[in-house]
Amino acid sequence: HEAIRPTSSFREPDAMKSGKITAKSHDAVTIDGHAYALHPNVTFSDSVGGKMKWGDFAVNSSVRFHLSKDGKVDQLVALDSPG
């Protein structure tokens, strides 16, 4: 019998979650009431891939995010166009 390879090791786009920032601090973000630590190597970008800084994200911003294996946000994408 041939072994069935698990597909969970592939990073698919649907691994990204979306929500709204409800609170933030220098090393953590709360999205839809769930608090997450920011990964030390977290990347911040806008919806077209442009680089952003953590300070560019505001409370009530709509975002997409990815969680690392240890449950920290390692990717944060702003969905709102900058005001």
PDB file of C-alpha atoms in Angstrom:
ATOM      1  CA  HIS A   1       0.000   0.000   0.000  1.00  0.00           C
ATOM      2  CA  GLU A   2       1.194   3.467  -0.868  1.00  0.00           C
ATOM      3  CA  ALA A   3       1.324   5.924   2.006  1.00  0.00           C
ATOM      4  CA  ILE A   4      -1.078   8.833   1.764  1.00  0.00           C
ATOM      5  CA  ARG A   5       0.818  12.078   2.187  1.00  0.00           C
ATOM      6  CA  PRO A   6      -0.792  14.572   4.550  1.00  0.00           C
ATOM      7  CA  THR A   7      -1.585  17.863   2.833  1.00  0.00           C
ATOM      8  CA  SER A   8      -1.601  19.868   6.059  1.00  0.00           C
ATOM      9  CA  SER A   9       2.101  20.674   5.726  1.00  0.00           C
ATOM     10  CA  PHE A  10       1.447  22.859   2.676  1.00  0.00           C
ATOM     11  CA  ARG A  11       0.815  26.554   3.330  1.00  0.00           C
ATOM     12  CA  GLU A  12      -2.322  27.330   1.393  1.00  0.00           C
ATOM     13  CA  PRO A  13      -3.881  30.793   1.057  1.00  0.00           C
ATOM     14  CA  ASP A  14      -6.858  29.663   3.123  1.00  0.00           C
ATOM     15  CA  ALA A  15      -4.509  29.350   6.103  1.00  0.00           C
ATOM     16  CA  MET A  16      -4.883  33.125   6.289  1.00  0.00           C
ATOM     17  CA  LYS A  17      -7.637  34.305   8.614  1.00  0.00           C
ATOM     18  CA  SER A  18      -9.364  37.654   8.433  1.00  0.00           C
ATOM     19  CA  GLY A  19     -10.829  39.933  11.029  1.00  0.00           C
ATOM     20  CA  LYS A  20     -10.794  43.385  12.555  1.00  0.00           C
ATOM     21  CA  ILE A  21      -8.176  44.746  14.952  1.00  0.00           C
ATOM     22  CA  THR A  22      -9.954  45.408  18.241  1.00  0.00           C
ATOM     23  CA  ALA A  23      -6.841  46.329  20.286  1.00  0.00           C
ATOM     24  CA  LYS A  24      -3.072  46.547  19.826  1.00  0.00           C
ATOM     25  CA  SER A  25       0.110  46.987  21.854  1.00  0.00           C
ATOM     26  CA  HIS A  26       3.803  47.070  20.930  1.00  0.00           C
ATOM     27  CA  ASP A  27       4.110  43.257  20.813  1.00  0.00           C
ATOM     28  CA  ALA A  28       0.545  41.940  20.535  1.00  0.00           C
ATOM     29  CA  VAL A  29      -2.634  42.377  18.539  1.00  0.00           C
ATOM     30  CA  THR A  30      -6.245  41.573  19.400  1.00  0.00           C
ATOM     31  CA  ILE A  31      -8.320  40.547  16.374  1.00  0.00           C
ATOM     32  CA  ASP A  32     -12.070  40.089  16.847  1.00  0.00           C
ATOM     33  CA  GLY A  33     -11.512  39.810  20.608  1.00  0.00           C
ATOM     34  CA  HIS A  34      -8.761  37.136  20.368  1.00  0.00           C
ATOM     35  CA  ALA A  35      -5.331  38.257  21.603  1.00  0.00           C
ATOM     36  CA  TYR A  36      -2.253  37.102  19.678  1.00  0.00           C
ATOM     37  CA  ALA A  37       1.430  37.789  20.288  1.00  0.00           C
ATOM     38  CA  LEU A  38       3.357  39.200  17.345  1.00  0.00           C
ATOM     39  CA  HIS A  39       6.051  36.849  16.013  1.00  0.00           C
ATOM     40  CA  PRO A  40       9.578  38.361  16.269  1.00  0.00           C
ATOM     41  CA  ASN A  41       9.882  38.182  12.458  1.00  0.00           C
ATOM     42  CA  VAL A  42       6.323  39.285  11.663  1.00  0.00           C
ATOM     43  CA  THR A  43       5.831  40.898   8.249  1.00  0.00           C
ATOM     44  CA  PHE A  44       3.413  43.782   7.698  1.00  0.00           C
ATOM     45  CA  SER A  45       2.018  44.591   4.267  1.00  0.00           C
ATOM     46  CA  ASP A  46      -0.904  46.151   2.463  1.00  0.00           C
ATOM     47  CA  SER A  47      -3.305  44.201   0.259  1.00  0.00           C
ATOM     48  CA  VAL A  48      -1.084  44.610  -2.815  1.00  0.00           C
ATOM     49  CA  GLY A  49       2.098  43.492  -1.049  1.00  0.00           C
ATOM     50  CA  GLY A  50       3.575  46.891  -0.194  1.00  0.00           C
ATOM     51  CA  LYS A  51       5.609  47.007   3.017  1.00  0.00           C
ATOM     52  CA  MET A  52       4.017  48.605   6.051  1.00  0.00           C
ATOM     53  CA  LYS A  53       5.010  49.239   9.665  1.00  0.00           C
ATOM     54  CA  TRP A  54       3.158  48.125  12.791  1.00  0.00           C
ATOM     55  CA  GLY A  55       2.359  51.786  13.470  1.00  0.00           C
ATOM     56  CA  ASP A  56       0.422  51.942  10.187  1.00  0.00           C
ATOM     57  CA  PHE A  57      -2.229  49.567  11.557  1.00  0.00           C
ATOM     58  CA  ALA A  58      -5.062  51.142  13.526  1.00  0.00           C
ATOM     59  CA  VAL A  59      -7.756  49.743  15.794  1.00  0.00           C
ATOM     60  CA  ASN A  60     -10.855  48.890  13.718  1.00  0.00           C
ATOM     61  CA  SER A  61      -8.672  48.130  10.654  1.00  0.00           C
ATOM     62  CA  SER A  62      -9.730  45.086   8.642  1.00  0.00           C
ATOM     63  CA  VAL A  63      -6.822  42.673   8.266  1.00  0.00           C
ATOM     64  CA  ARG A  64      -5.829  39.223   7.063  1.00  0.00           C
ATOM     65  CA  PHE A  65      -3.329  37.360   9.196  1.00  0.00           C
ATOM     66  CA  HIS A  66      -1.394  34.127   9.400  1.00  0.00           C
ATOM     67  CA  LEU A  67      -0.468  32.289  12.598  1.00  0.00           C
ATOM     68  CA  SER A  68       2.865  30.531  13.102  1.00  0.00           C
ATOM     69  CA  LYS A  69       2.987  27.001  14.536  1.00  0.00           C
ATOM     70  CA  ASP A  70       3.252  28.467  18.044  1.00  0.00           C
ATOM     71  CA  GLY A  71       0.158  30.621  17.551  1.00  0.00           C
ATOM     72  CA  LYS A  72       1.824  33.983  16.972  1.00  0.00           C
ATOM     73  CA  VAL A  73       0.915  36.356  14.158  1.00  0.00           C
ATOM     74  CA  ASP A  74       3.756  36.087  11.602  1.00  0.00           C
ATOM     75  CA  GLN A  75       1.995  37.848   8.734  1.00  0.00           C
ATOM     76  CA  LEU A  76      -0.411  40.800   8.902  1.00  0.00           C
ATOM     77  CA  VAL A  77      -2.024  42.305   5.809  1.00  0.00           C
ATOM     78  CA  ALA A  78      -4.045  45.527   5.869  1.00  0.00           C
ATOM     79  CA  LEU A  79      -7.264  45.269   3.863  1.00  0.00           C
ATOM     80  CA  ASP A  80      -8.395  48.870   4.316  1.00  0.00           C
ATOM     81  CA  SER A  81      -6.951  51.376   1.885  1.00  0.00           C
ATOM     82  CA  PRO A  82      -4.865  53.957   3.757  1.00  0.00           C
ATOM     83  CA  GLY A  83      -6.944  56.980   4.694  1.00  0.00           C
TER      84      GLY A  83
END
